[in-house]
Amino acid sequence: MYGSMKKLWYGGTIYTMEQENETVEAVLVEDEKIIAIGHYDELIRQADEQINLHGATMYPGFVDSHLHMIFQGEKLIWLDLSTANSAEEMLEMVNEASKSIPNDQWLFADGWNENNFADKRIPTVAELDAIRKEPILLKRVCHHVVLCNTAALEAGGISEKSESPAGGEIGRGKDGKLNGLLYDNAADLVTAAIQREGEAYIDTLTAELNSAVNQMLSLGLTGGHTEDMHYFGEYINPLTAFRRVIGENHHFRVNLLRHHAVFKDMMEANVEFDEPFIEPGAMKIFTDGSLGGSTAALSKPYADNLKKYGLFIHTDEEMENLVKLARKFNEVIAVHMIGDAGAAQILQVIEKYPAPRGKRDRLIHASVLREDLIERIVKLPVVVDAQPAFVSSDFPWIIERLGEDRLDYVYPWKTLLNCNVMCAAGTDAPIENINPLSTIYAAVERKKPHTTGEGYVPEQKVTRYEAIRMYTVGSAQAIGKEHERGLIKPGYDADFSIFDRDLFKGSSEDMLKAKAVKTVVAGRVVFERANV
């Protein structure tokens, strides 16, 4: 608690998000909670302090429902290849970066996307070897494919004789030789070789997480549902970083999804969290890979490669055992499912072992669905955790990859909302731009900003109100907290996102110009923009 002062917020447009266009004049806050909303003249008598919004617009706190915060912090530090427009430009960037990397360290980069290259050519392992003999690891934008040089492959024990592991693929060229590409679980062979222990390493994670939190606060985000417990050595490493950054400051709220590989250990260790700022989340499971890497599991082959159906990460039996493990601990699951075959695999298991009473499972991405799958989703206690920015990133190449006949149910947010399926919105950052306004724009316009046309599959566009609800109410529903978060309403947490313009006014392009002027968590101003 931070004292019992009653603070009155007033002087701007305040959207409750309970009903469309519903606004109030003032909000009274005490002890981290909203205690009253209504007319300024009535509430001023109870206030010990007044905070004038000076014409700004206030919403319930925006929460990114799915991201990887430490990876996002890492992205702010690693070489960013997302701007490369050709294999040659990508190699040039890696070569330039290599000049400042010591010989005893790996060269890491993130964000390459061959779909942005006119010829779609991916650099070869030989081209990377020519840059440096020490390890190079380059993550594709989707994080389901990595490109390595020979030194990185050797560090992971991968040779010409190696066979692909279950749920993964070791890439080879037409000549049958290693091409440096590793898909899904095959990448784990190499990443497992990276040093991930010791105090200096935890300090690095702490610095990366701190960068991510500061960036999120500056964008008006008051929280995030993040999956970081499995990728940084023992789970205690990232957990320690969260305790240091958020546990000591209480300036942000995180819900920590727990990857299935560490879930049982964390449950049996009775890990302490720091609620309501650091909260335990669902067990994270992957059904398949990504559309960009052609590893999302489809029921019909890829239109641009009729021999490929994608990859299942787990067998049906393994998937059932993972869900049973979660249920044994009375917990829900959060499932990455991109392709329709991946969706069908997990729905079959959830139907057999539904979420514990009063809780909801989370279906993450739900990128390619079918009418019959949506009918099954409607009957289950689930929230669909959507990443609308995928539309801006994946079209138009996804049309070629999937074919026209599947497009009606690609990123079908409007259909899901019309069926009363709860939907939350996130970015999967660092996969997509972490700015919530970019996601809201993508959900509403279904195209890249400042481009013409009706957008891709325009019948799936949502309204701005629906999109912002996905960031507020939807994110609260994803963790069963919609009775205390996601609205500006008495009894709810005093988490607010305050922007310099009304996101409901003007064009969608105008909305993109908005800047967060204040971010409020538990009644405290935790970010304030200078020179407003």
Coordinates of C-alpha atoms in Angstrom, one line a residue:
M1 CA 0.0 0.0 0.0
Y2 CA 1.1 3.5 -0.7
G3 CA -0.9 5.5 1.8
S4 CA -4.6 6.2 2.0
M5 CA -4.8 9.4 0.1
K6 CA -7.9 9.7 -2.0
K7 CA -6.8 11.0 -5.5
L8 CA -9.3 12.4 -8.0
W9 CA -8.5 12.1 -11.7
Y10 CA -10.4 14.6 -13.8
G11 CA -10.0 17.2 -16.6
G12 CA -10.0 14.9 -19.7
T13 CA -12.0 12.2 -21.5
I14 CA -12.3 9.1 -19.4
Y15 CA -13.5 5.9 -21.1
T16 CA -14.8 3.2 -18.7
M17 CA -14.8 0.6 -21.6
E18 CA -17.9 -1.0 -20.0
Q19 CA -20.2 0.2 -22.8
E20 CA -19.2 1.8 -26.1
N21 CA -18.7 5.6 -25.8
E22 CA -19.3 5.5 -22.0
T23 CA -17.3 8.2 -20.3
V24 CA -17.2 9.7 -16.8
E25 CA -16.0 13.1 -15.6
A26 CA -13.9 11.9 -12.7
V27 CA -12.4 8.8 -11.1
L28 CA -11.6 8.6 -7.3
V29 CA -8.7 6.3 -6.3
E30 CA -7.6 5.0 -2.9
D31 CA -5.1 2.3 -1.9
E32 CA -4.5 1.0 -5.5
K33 CA -8.2 0.7 -6.3
I34 CA -10.9 2.7 -7.9
I35 CA -13.4 3.6 -5.2
A36 CA -15.9 5.8 -7.2
I37 CA -16.6 7.2 -10.7
G38 CA -18.9 10.0 -11.7
H39 CA -19.3 13.7 -11.7
Y40 CA -16.4 15.9 -10.6
D41 CA -18.6 18.1 -8.5
E42 CA -19.8 15.1 -6.4
L43 CA -16.5 13.4 -6.0
I44 CA -14.3 16.5 -5.3
R45 CA -15.6 16.6 -1.7
Q46 CA -14.0 13.2 -0.9
A47 CA -10.6 13.9 -2.6
D48 CA -7.4 14.7 -0.7
E49 CA -5.5 15.3 -4.0
Q50 CA -6.6 16.2 -7.5
I51 CA -4.8 15.2 -10.8
N52 CA -5.8 17.2 -13.8
L53 CA -5.5 15.3 -17.1
H54 CA -5.3 18.6 -19.0
G55 CA -7.4 17.3 -21.9
A56 CA -5.7 13.9 -22.2
T57 CA -7.7 10.7 -22.7
M58 CA -7.8 7.9 -20.1
Y59 CA -8.5 4.2 -20.6
P60 CA -8.3 1.2 -18.3
G61 CA -4.7 -0.1 -18.3
F62 CA -3.7 -1.7 -21.6
V63 CA -2.2 -5.2 -21.1
D64 CA -0.3 -7.1 -23.8
S65 CA -1.8 -10.6 -23.5
H66 CA 1.1 -12.5 -25.1
L67 CA 4.7 -11.6 -25.4
H68 CA 8.2 -12.6 -24.4
M69 CA 9.5 -9.7 -22.3
I70 CA 13.1 -10.8 -21.9
F71 CA 13.4 -11.6 -25.6
Q72 CA 12.0 -8.1 -26.2
G73 CA 14.7 -6.6 -24.0
E74 CA 17.2 -8.8 -25.8
K75 CA 16.0 -7.4 -29.2
L76 CA 16.7 -3.9 -28.0
I77 CA 20.3 -5.0 -27.5
W78 CA 20.9 -7.6 -30.3
L79 CA 21.5 -6.8 -33.9
D80 CA 18.1 -6.2 -35.5
L81 CA 17.8 -7.7 -39.1
S82 CA 14.2 -6.7 -39.6
T83 CA 15.0 -3.9 -42.0
A84 CA 17.1 -6.1 -44.3
N85 CA 15.5 -6.2 -47.8
S86 CA 17.8 -8.9 -49.3
A87 CA 20.1 -11.7 -48.3
E88 CA 23.1 -9.5 -49.3
E89 CA 21.9 -6.7 -47.1
M90 CA 21.4 -9.1 -44.2
L91 CA 24.9 -10.5 -44.6
E92 CA 26.3 -6.9 -44.8
M93 CA 24.7 -6.1 -41.4
V94 CA 26.0 -9.3 -39.8
N95 CA 29.5 -8.6 -41.2
E96 CA 29.5 -5.1 -39.8
A97 CA 28.2 -6.3 -36.4
S98 CA 30.9 -9.0 -36.3
K99 CA 33.6 -6.4 -36.1
S100 CA 32.6 -5.4 -32.6
I101 CA 31.9 -8.9 -31.1
P102 CA 34.8 -10.5 -29.2
N103 CA 36.1 -13.9 -30.4
D104 CA 34.9 -15.6 -27.3
Q105 CA 31.3 -14.5 -27.7
W106 CA 28.5 -15.6 -30.0
L107 CA 27.1 -13.2 -32.6
F108 CA 23.3 -13.0 -32.1
A109 CA 20.8 -11.3 -34.3
D110 CA 17.0 -11.3 -34.6
G111 CA 14.3 -10.5 -37.1
W112 CA 15.3 -11.6 -40.6
N113 CA 12.4 -12.4 -42.9
E114 CA 13.1 -13.8 -46.4
N115 CA 9.5 -12.8 -47.4
N116 CA 10.8 -9.2 -47.5
F117 CA 13.4 -10.2 -50.1
A118 CA 12.5 -9.9 -53.7
D119 CA 14.1 -13.3 -54.5
K120 CA 13.3 -14.9 -51.1
R121 CA 16.9 -16.1 -50.9
I122 CA 18.2 -17.0 -47.5
P123 CA 21.9 -16.7 -46.8
T124 CA 24.0 -19.9 -46.9
V125 CA 26.0 -21.4 -44.1
A126 CA 29.1 -20.9 -46.2
E127 CA 28.4 -17.1 -46.4
L128 CA 28.1 -16.9 -42.6
D129 CA 31.3 -19.0 -42.3
A130 CA 33.1 -16.4 -44.4
I131 CA 32.1 -13.7 -41.9
R132 CA 33.5 -15.4 -38.8
K133 CA 34.6 -18.8 -37.6
E134 CA 33.1 -18.3 -34.2
P135 CA 29.4 -19.0 -33.6
I136 CA 26.7 -17.0 -35.4
L137 CA 23.0 -17.5 -34.5
L138 CA 20.4 -15.5 -36.4
K139 CA 16.7 -15.9 -35.3
R140 CA 14.0 -15.6 -38.0
V141 CA 11.3 -13.0 -37.2
C142 CA 8.9 -15.9 -36.1
H143 CA 11.5 -17.4 -33.7
H144 CA 10.6 -20.8 -35.1
V145 CA 13.6 -20.9 -37.5
V146 CA 17.2 -20.0 -36.8
L147 CA 20.1 -19.7 -39.3
C148 CA 23.6 -20.8 -38.0
N149 CA 27.1 -20.9 -39.2
T150 CA 29.2 -24.1 -38.9
A151 CA 30.6 -23.2 -35.5
A152 CA 27.1 -22.8 -34.0
L153 CA 26.0 -26.1 -35.5
E154 CA 29.0 -27.9 -34.1
A155 CA 28.4 -26.3 -30.7
G156 CA 25.0 -28.0 -30.8
G157 CA 26.5 -31.3 -31.9
I158 CA 25.0 -31.1 -35.3
S159 CA 26.9 -32.8 -38.2
E160 CA 26.1 -34.1 -41.7
K161 CA 25.2 -37.4 -40.0
S162 CA 22.7 -35.8 -37.6
E163 CA 19.0 -36.8 -37.8
S164 CA 16.2 -34.3 -37.1
P165 CA 14.7 -34.5 -33.6
A166 CA 11.0 -35.0 -32.9
G167 CA 9.1 -31.8 -33.4
G168 CA 11.9 -30.2 -35.4
E169 CA 13.9 -30.3 -38.6
I170 CA 17.6 -29.9 -39.5
G171 CA 17.6 -28.0 -42.8
R172 CA 19.5 -29.3 -45.8
G173 CA 20.0 -28.0 -49.3
K174 CA 19.2 -29.8 -52.5
D175 CA 22.6 -31.4 -52.3
G176 CA 21.6 -33.0 -49.0
K177 CA 24.2 -31.0 -47.0
L178 CA 23.5 -28.8 -44.0
N179 CA 22.3 -25.4 -45.0
G180 CA 22.4 -23.8 -41.5
L181 CA 18.7 -23.7 -41.0
L182 CA 17.1 -25.3 -37.9
Y183 CA 13.3 -25.5 -37.5
D184 CA 11.5 -25.5 -34.1
N185 CA 12.9 -28.2 -31.8
A186 CA 16.0 -28.7 -33.9
A187 CA 17.1 -25.1 -32.8
D188 CA 17.1 -26.3 -29.2
L189 CA 20.2 -28.4 -29.9
V190 CA 22.2 -25.3 -30.6
T191 CA 20.6 -22.9 -28.1
A192 CA 21.3 -25.4 -25.3
A193 CA 25.0 -24.9 -25.9
I194 CA 24.8 -21.2 -25.0
Q195 CA 26.2 -20.3 -21.6
R196 CA 23.2 -19.6 -19.3
E197 CA 24.2 -19.5 -15.7
G198 CA 26.0 -17.4 -13.1
E199 CA 25.5 -14.0 -11.5
A200 CA 26.7 -12.1 -14.6
Y201 CA 24.2 -13.9 -16.7
I202 CA 21.3 -13.0 -14.3
D203 CA 22.5 -9.4 -14.4
T204 CA 22.2 -9.5 -18.2
L205 CA 18.6 -10.8 -18.0
T206 CA 17.8 -8.2 -15.4
A207 CA 19.1 -5.4 -17.6
E208 CA 17.2 -6.8 -20.6
L209 CA 13.9 -7.1 -18.7
N210 CA 14.3 -3.6 -17.3
S211 CA 14.7 -2.2 -20.8
A212 CA 11.5 -4.1 -21.9
V213 CA 9.4 -2.8 -18.9
N214 CA 10.5 0.8 -19.4
Q215 CA 9.7 0.6 -23.1
M216 CA 6.2 -0.9 -22.4
L217 CA 5.4 1.7 -19.7
S218 CA 6.4 4.4 -22.2
L219 CA 3.8 3.0 -24.7
G220 CA 1.0 3.1 -22.1
L221 CA 1.1 -0.6 -21.2
T222 CA 0.4 -1.4 -17.5
G223 CA 1.1 -5.2 -17.8
G224 CA 1.9 -8.2 -19.9
H225 CA 1.3 -11.9 -20.0
T226 CA 4.8 -13.2 -20.7
E227 CA 6.5 -16.5 -21.4
D228 CA 10.1 -16.5 -20.3
M229 CA 10.6 -19.3 -17.8
H230 CA 12.2 -21.9 -20.1
Y231 CA 14.7 -20.1 -22.4
F232 CA 17.3 -18.7 -20.0
G233 CA 18.8 -21.7 -18.2
E234 CA 17.2 -22.8 -15.0
Y235 CA 13.8 -21.1 -14.4
I236 CA 15.2 -19.4 -11.3
N237 CA 17.3 -17.2 -13.6
P238 CA 14.5 -15.3 -15.4
L239 CA 12.4 -15.5 -12.2
T240 CA 15.1 -13.7 -10.3
A241 CA 15.2 -11.0 -13.0
F242 CA 11.4 -10.5 -12.6
R243 CA 11.8 -10.3 -8.8
R244 CA 14.5 -7.7 -9.1
V245 CA 12.9 -5.5 -11.7
I246 CA 9.2 -5.7 -10.8
G247 CA 9.2 -7.3 -7.3
E248 CA 11.3 -4.4 -6.0
N249 CA 9.3 -1.6 -7.8
H250 CA 5.7 -2.8 -8.1
H251 CA 5.4 -0.6 -11.2
F252 CA 4.1 -3.1 -13.7
R253 CA 2.0 -6.3 -13.7
V254 CA 3.2 -9.6 -15.2
N255 CA 1.4 -12.9 -15.5
L256 CA 4.2 -15.5 -16.0
L257 CA 3.2 -18.4 -18.3
R258 CA 5.2 -21.5 -17.4
H259 CA 6.5 -23.6 -20.3
H260 CA 5.7 -27.3 -20.0
A261 CA 9.4 -28.2 -19.6
V262 CA 9.6 -26.3 -16.3
F263 CA 5.9 -26.3 -15.2
K264 CA 6.1 -29.4 -13.0
D265 CA 9.4 -28.3 -11.3
M266 CA 7.9 -24.9 -10.6
M267 CA 4.7 -26.4 -9.2
E268 CA 6.5 -28.9 -7.0
A269 CA 8.9 -26.3 -5.7
N270 CA 5.9 -24.2 -4.6
V271 CA 7.6 -21.1 -6.2
E272 CA 6.7 -17.8 -4.5
F273 CA 5.4 -15.1 -6.7
D274 CA 4.6 -11.5 -5.7
E275 CA 1.0 -11.0 -6.4
P276 CA -0.7 -8.9 -7.8
F277 CA 2.4 -7.6 -9.6
I278 CA 4.1 -11.0 -10.4
E279 CA 1.5 -13.7 -10.9
P280 CA 1.7 -17.4 -11.8
G281 CA 0.2 -18.1 -15.2
A282 CA -0.9 -21.1 -17.3
M283 CA 1.2 -24.0 -18.6
K284 CA 2.5 -23.1 -22.0
I285 CA 2.4 -25.7 -24.7
F286 CA 3.2 -25.6 -28.5
T287 CA 1.2 -27.6 -31.0
D288 CA 3.1 -26.5 -34.1
G289 CA 5.5 -24.0 -35.7
S290 CA 4.9 -20.9 -37.8
L291 CA 3.4 -20.0 -41.2
G292 CA 6.5 -18.0 -42.1
G293 CA 8.7 -21.1 -41.6
S294 CA 6.1 -23.4 -43.2
T295 CA 6.0 -25.4 -39.9
A296 CA 2.5 -24.5 -38.8
A297 CA 0.5 -27.8 -38.9
L298 CA -2.1 -27.7 -41.6
S299 CA -4.8 -30.3 -42.5
K300 CA -4.2 -29.7 -46.2
P301 CA -0.7 -29.1 -47.7
Y302 CA 0.9 -25.7 -48.2
A303 CA -0.3 -24.2 -51.5
D304 CA 3.2 -23.2 -52.4
N305 CA 4.7 -26.6 -51.4
L306 CA 2.3 -29.5 -51.8
K307 CA 4.7 -31.9 -50.0
K308 CA 4.6 -29.9 -46.8
Y309 CA 1.9 -30.0 -44.1
G310 CA 4.0 -28.4 -41.3
L311 CA 5.2 -29.9 -38.0
F312 CA 3.5 -31.2 -34.9
I313 CA 5.7 -30.4 -31.9
H314 CA 4.1 -33.3 -29.9
T315 CA 2.4 -36.5 -30.6
D316 CA -1.2 -36.8 -29.7
E317 CA -0.2 -39.0 -26.7
E318 CA 2.4 -36.5 -25.5
M319 CA -0.1 -33.6 -25.8
E320 CA -2.7 -35.5 -23.8
N321 CA -0.1 -36.2 -21.1
L322 CA 0.9 -32.6 -20.9
V323 CA -2.7 -31.4 -20.5
K324 CA -3.3 -34.1 -17.8
L325 CA -0.2 -32.8 -16.0
A326 CA -1.7 -29.3 -15.9
R327 CA -5.0 -30.6 -14.7
K328 CA -3.3 -32.7 -12.0
F329 CA -2.2 -29.3 -10.5
N330 CA -5.7 -27.8 -11.1
E331 CA -4.1 -25.5 -13.7
V332 CA -5.1 -24.2 -17.2
I333 CA -3.0 -24.3 -20.4
A334 CA -2.0 -21.6 -22.8
V335 CA -1.5 -23.2 -26.2
H336 CA 0.4 -21.9 -29.2
M337 CA -1.7 -23.1 -32.2
I338 CA -1.2 -21.5 -35.7
G339 CA -2.4 -24.1 -38.2
D340 CA -5.8 -25.7 -38.3
A341 CA -4.4 -29.2 -37.7
G342 CA -2.6 -27.9 -34.7
A343 CA -5.8 -26.4 -33.4
A344 CA -7.7 -29.7 -34.0
Q345 CA -5.0 -31.6 -32.1
I346 CA -5.3 -29.5 -28.9
L347 CA -9.1 -29.0 -29.1
Q348 CA -9.6 -32.8 -29.0
V349 CA -7.6 -33.0 -25.8
I350 CA -9.3 -30.0 -24.1
E351 CA -12.7 -31.5 -24.9
K352 CA -11.6 -34.6 -23.1
Y353 CA -10.0 -32.8 -20.2
P354 CA -11.7 -29.4 -19.9
A355 CA -10.3 -26.5 -17.8
P356 CA -10.8 -26.6 -14.0
R357 CA -14.2 -25.2 -13.0
G358 CA -14.1 -21.4 -13.0
K359 CA -10.9 -21.2 -15.1
R360 CA -10.2 -20.8 -18.8
D361 CA -7.7 -22.2 -21.2
R362 CA -5.9 -19.8 -23.6
L363 CA -5.7 -20.5 -27.3
I364 CA -2.8 -18.4 -28.6
H365 CA -2.7 -17.1 -32.2
A366 CA -5.5 -19.3 -33.7
S367 CA -4.2 -18.1 -37.0
V368 CA -5.8 -20.6 -39.4
L369 CA -9.2 -22.0 -38.3
R370 CA -12.2 -23.6 -40.0
E371 CA -15.9 -23.3 -39.4
D372 CA -16.1 -26.7 -37.6
L373 CA -13.2 -25.7 -35.3
I374 CA -14.8 -22.4 -34.3
E375 CA -18.0 -24.3 -33.5
R376 CA -16.0 -26.5 -31.1
I377 CA -14.2 -23.4 -29.6
V378 CA -17.5 -21.8 -28.8
K379 CA -18.5 -24.7 -26.5
L380 CA -15.3 -24.5 -24.4
P381 CA -14.2 -22.3 -21.5
V382 CA -11.4 -20.7 -23.5
V383 CA -10.0 -17.3 -24.4
V384 CA -8.5 -16.7 -27.9
D385 CA -5.3 -14.8 -27.5
A386 CA -5.0 -13.0 -30.8
Q387 CA -2.0 -11.1 -32.4
P388 CA -3.7 -8.8 -35.0
A389 CA -0.4 -7.4 -36.1
F390 CA 0.3 -10.8 -37.8
V391 CA -2.2 -9.6 -40.5
S392 CA 0.0 -6.6 -41.4
S393 CA 3.2 -8.7 -41.4
D394 CA 1.9 -11.9 -43.1
F395 CA -0.1 -10.5 -46.0
P396 CA 0.2 -10.7 -49.0
W397 CA 2.7 -13.6 -48.9
I398 CA 0.4 -15.7 -46.8
I399 CA -2.1 -15.8 -49.7
E400 CA 0.4 -17.7 -51.8
R401 CA 1.3 -19.9 -48.9
L402 CA -2.2 -21.0 -47.9
G403 CA -4.2 -20.5 -51.1
E404 CA -7.4 -18.5 -51.6
D405 CA -9.7 -21.2 -50.3
R406 CA -8.5 -20.9 -46.6
L407 CA -8.5 -17.1 -46.3
D408 CA -12.0 -16.8 -44.8
Y409 CA -10.8 -18.2 -41.5
V410 CA -7.3 -16.7 -41.4
Y411 CA -7.0 -14.5 -38.3
P412 CA -10.8 -14.6 -38.0
W413 CA -11.2 -12.2 -35.0
K414 CA -14.6 -10.7 -36.0
T415 CA -16.1 -14.2 -36.5
L416 CA -14.9 -15.2 -33.1
L417 CA -16.2 -12.1 -31.4
N418 CA -19.6 -12.5 -33.2
C419 CA -19.7 -16.0 -31.7
N420 CA -19.2 -14.5 -28.3
V421 CA -15.7 -16.0 -27.9
M422 CA -13.6 -14.0 -25.5
C423 CA -10.6 -12.5 -27.3
A424 CA -7.5 -10.9 -25.9
A425 CA -4.9 -9.0 -27.8
G426 CA -1.1 -9.1 -27.7
T427 CA 1.9 -8.7 -29.9
D428 CA 4.0 -11.8 -29.4
A429 CA 6.8 -9.3 -29.1
P430 CA 9.6 -9.3 -30.1
I431 CA 7.9 -11.1 -33.1
E432 CA 5.7 -8.0 -33.8
N433 CA 5.9 -4.3 -32.8
I434 CA 5.2 -4.0 -29.1
N435 CA 3.3 -0.7 -29.5
P436 CA -0.4 -1.5 -28.7
L437 CA -1.6 1.2 -31.2
S438 CA 0.0 -0.8 -34.1
T439 CA -2.0 -3.9 -33.0
I440 CA -5.2 -1.9 -32.7
Y441 CA -4.7 -0.5 -36.1
A442 CA -4.0 -3.9 -37.6
A443 CA -7.2 -5.3 -36.0
V444 CA -9.3 -2.4 -37.3
E445 CA -7.8 -1.9 -40.8
R446 CA -6.2 -5.3 -41.6
K447 CA -3.5 -3.7 -43.7
K448 CA -0.1 -2.0 -43.3
P449 CA -0.4 1.7 -42.2
H450 CA -0.7 4.4 -44.9
T451 CA -1.6 1.9 -47.6
T452 CA -4.7 2.0 -49.7
G453 CA -7.4 -0.6 -50.2
E454 CA -10.0 -2.3 -48.0
G455 CA -7.5 -4.5 -46.2
Y456 CA -7.1 -8.2 -46.2
V457 CA -10.2 -10.3 -45.6
P458 CA -12.0 -7.1 -44.7
E459 CA -15.1 -8.9 -43.3
Q460 CA -12.8 -9.9 -40.3
K461 CA -12.2 -6.2 -39.3
V462 CA -13.2 -5.3 -35.8
T463 CA -14.2 -1.9 -34.5
R464 CA -11.8 0.3 -32.5
Y465 CA -14.0 -0.3 -29.4
E466 CA -13.7 -4.1 -29.9
A467 CA -9.9 -3.8 -30.4
I468 CA -9.3 -1.7 -27.3
R469 CA -11.6 -4.1 -25.3
M470 CA -9.2 -6.9 -26.4
Y471 CA -6.4 -5.0 -24.7
T472 CA -8.3 -4.2 -21.6
V473 CA -11.2 -6.5 -20.8
G474 CA -9.9 -9.3 -23.0
S475 CA -6.5 -9.5 -21.3
A476 CA -8.3 -9.6 -17.9
Q477 CA -10.5 -12.4 -19.1
A478 CA -7.5 -14.4 -20.3
I479 CA -6.3 -14.7 -16.6
G480 CA -9.8 -14.8 -15.0
K481 CA -9.5 -11.2 -13.6
E482 CA -12.2 -9.5 -15.5
H483 CA -14.0 -8.7 -12.2
E484 CA -11.1 -6.6 -11.0
R485 CA -9.2 -5.4 -14.1
G486 CA -9.9 -4.1 -17.6
L487 CA -12.6 -1.5 -16.7
I488 CA -12.7 1.9 -15.0
K489 CA -15.2 0.9 -12.4
P490 CA -15.4 0.9 -8.6
G491 CA -13.6 -2.0 -7.0
Y492 CA -11.2 -2.4 -9.9
D493 CA -7.5 -1.9 -9.9
A494 CA -6.4 1.7 -10.6
D495 CA -4.4 0.9 -13.7
F496 CA -4.7 3.5 -16.4
S497 CA -3.3 4.2 -19.9
I498 CA -3.5 7.9 -20.6
F499 CA -2.9 9.2 -24.2
D500 CA -2.5 12.7 -25.7
R501 CA -5.4 12.1 -28.1
D502 CA -8.7 10.2 -28.2
L503 CA -8.2 6.9 -29.9
F504 CA -11.8 6.8 -31.0
K505 CA -11.6 10.1 -32.8
G506 CA -10.2 10.9 -36.2
S507 CA -8.9 8.3 -38.7
S508 CA -7.1 5.1 -37.8
E509 CA -3.9 6.8 -39.1
D510 CA -4.5 9.7 -36.7
M511 CA -4.7 7.1 -33.9
L512 CA -1.2 5.9 -34.7
K513 CA 0.1 9.3 -33.8
A514 CA -1.1 9.1 -30.2
K515 CA 1.5 9.1 -27.4
A516 CA 1.2 7.8 -23.9
V517 CA 1.5 10.8 -21.6
K518 CA 1.1 8.9 -18.3
T519 CA 0.9 5.3 -17.3
V520 CA -0.6 4.4 -13.9
V521 CA -0.3 1.1 -12.1
A522 CA -2.0 0.5 -8.7
G523 CA -2.8 4.2 -8.5
R524 CA 0.7 5.4 -8.9
V525 CA 2.1 7.3 -11.9
V526 CA 4.9 5.0 -13.1
F527 CA 5.6 6.7 -16.4
E528 CA 5.2 10.4 -17.3
R529 CA 6.2 11.8 -20.7
A530 CA 8.5 14.8 -20.5
N531 CA 7.7 18.0 -22.5
V532 CA 4.1 17.3 -23.2

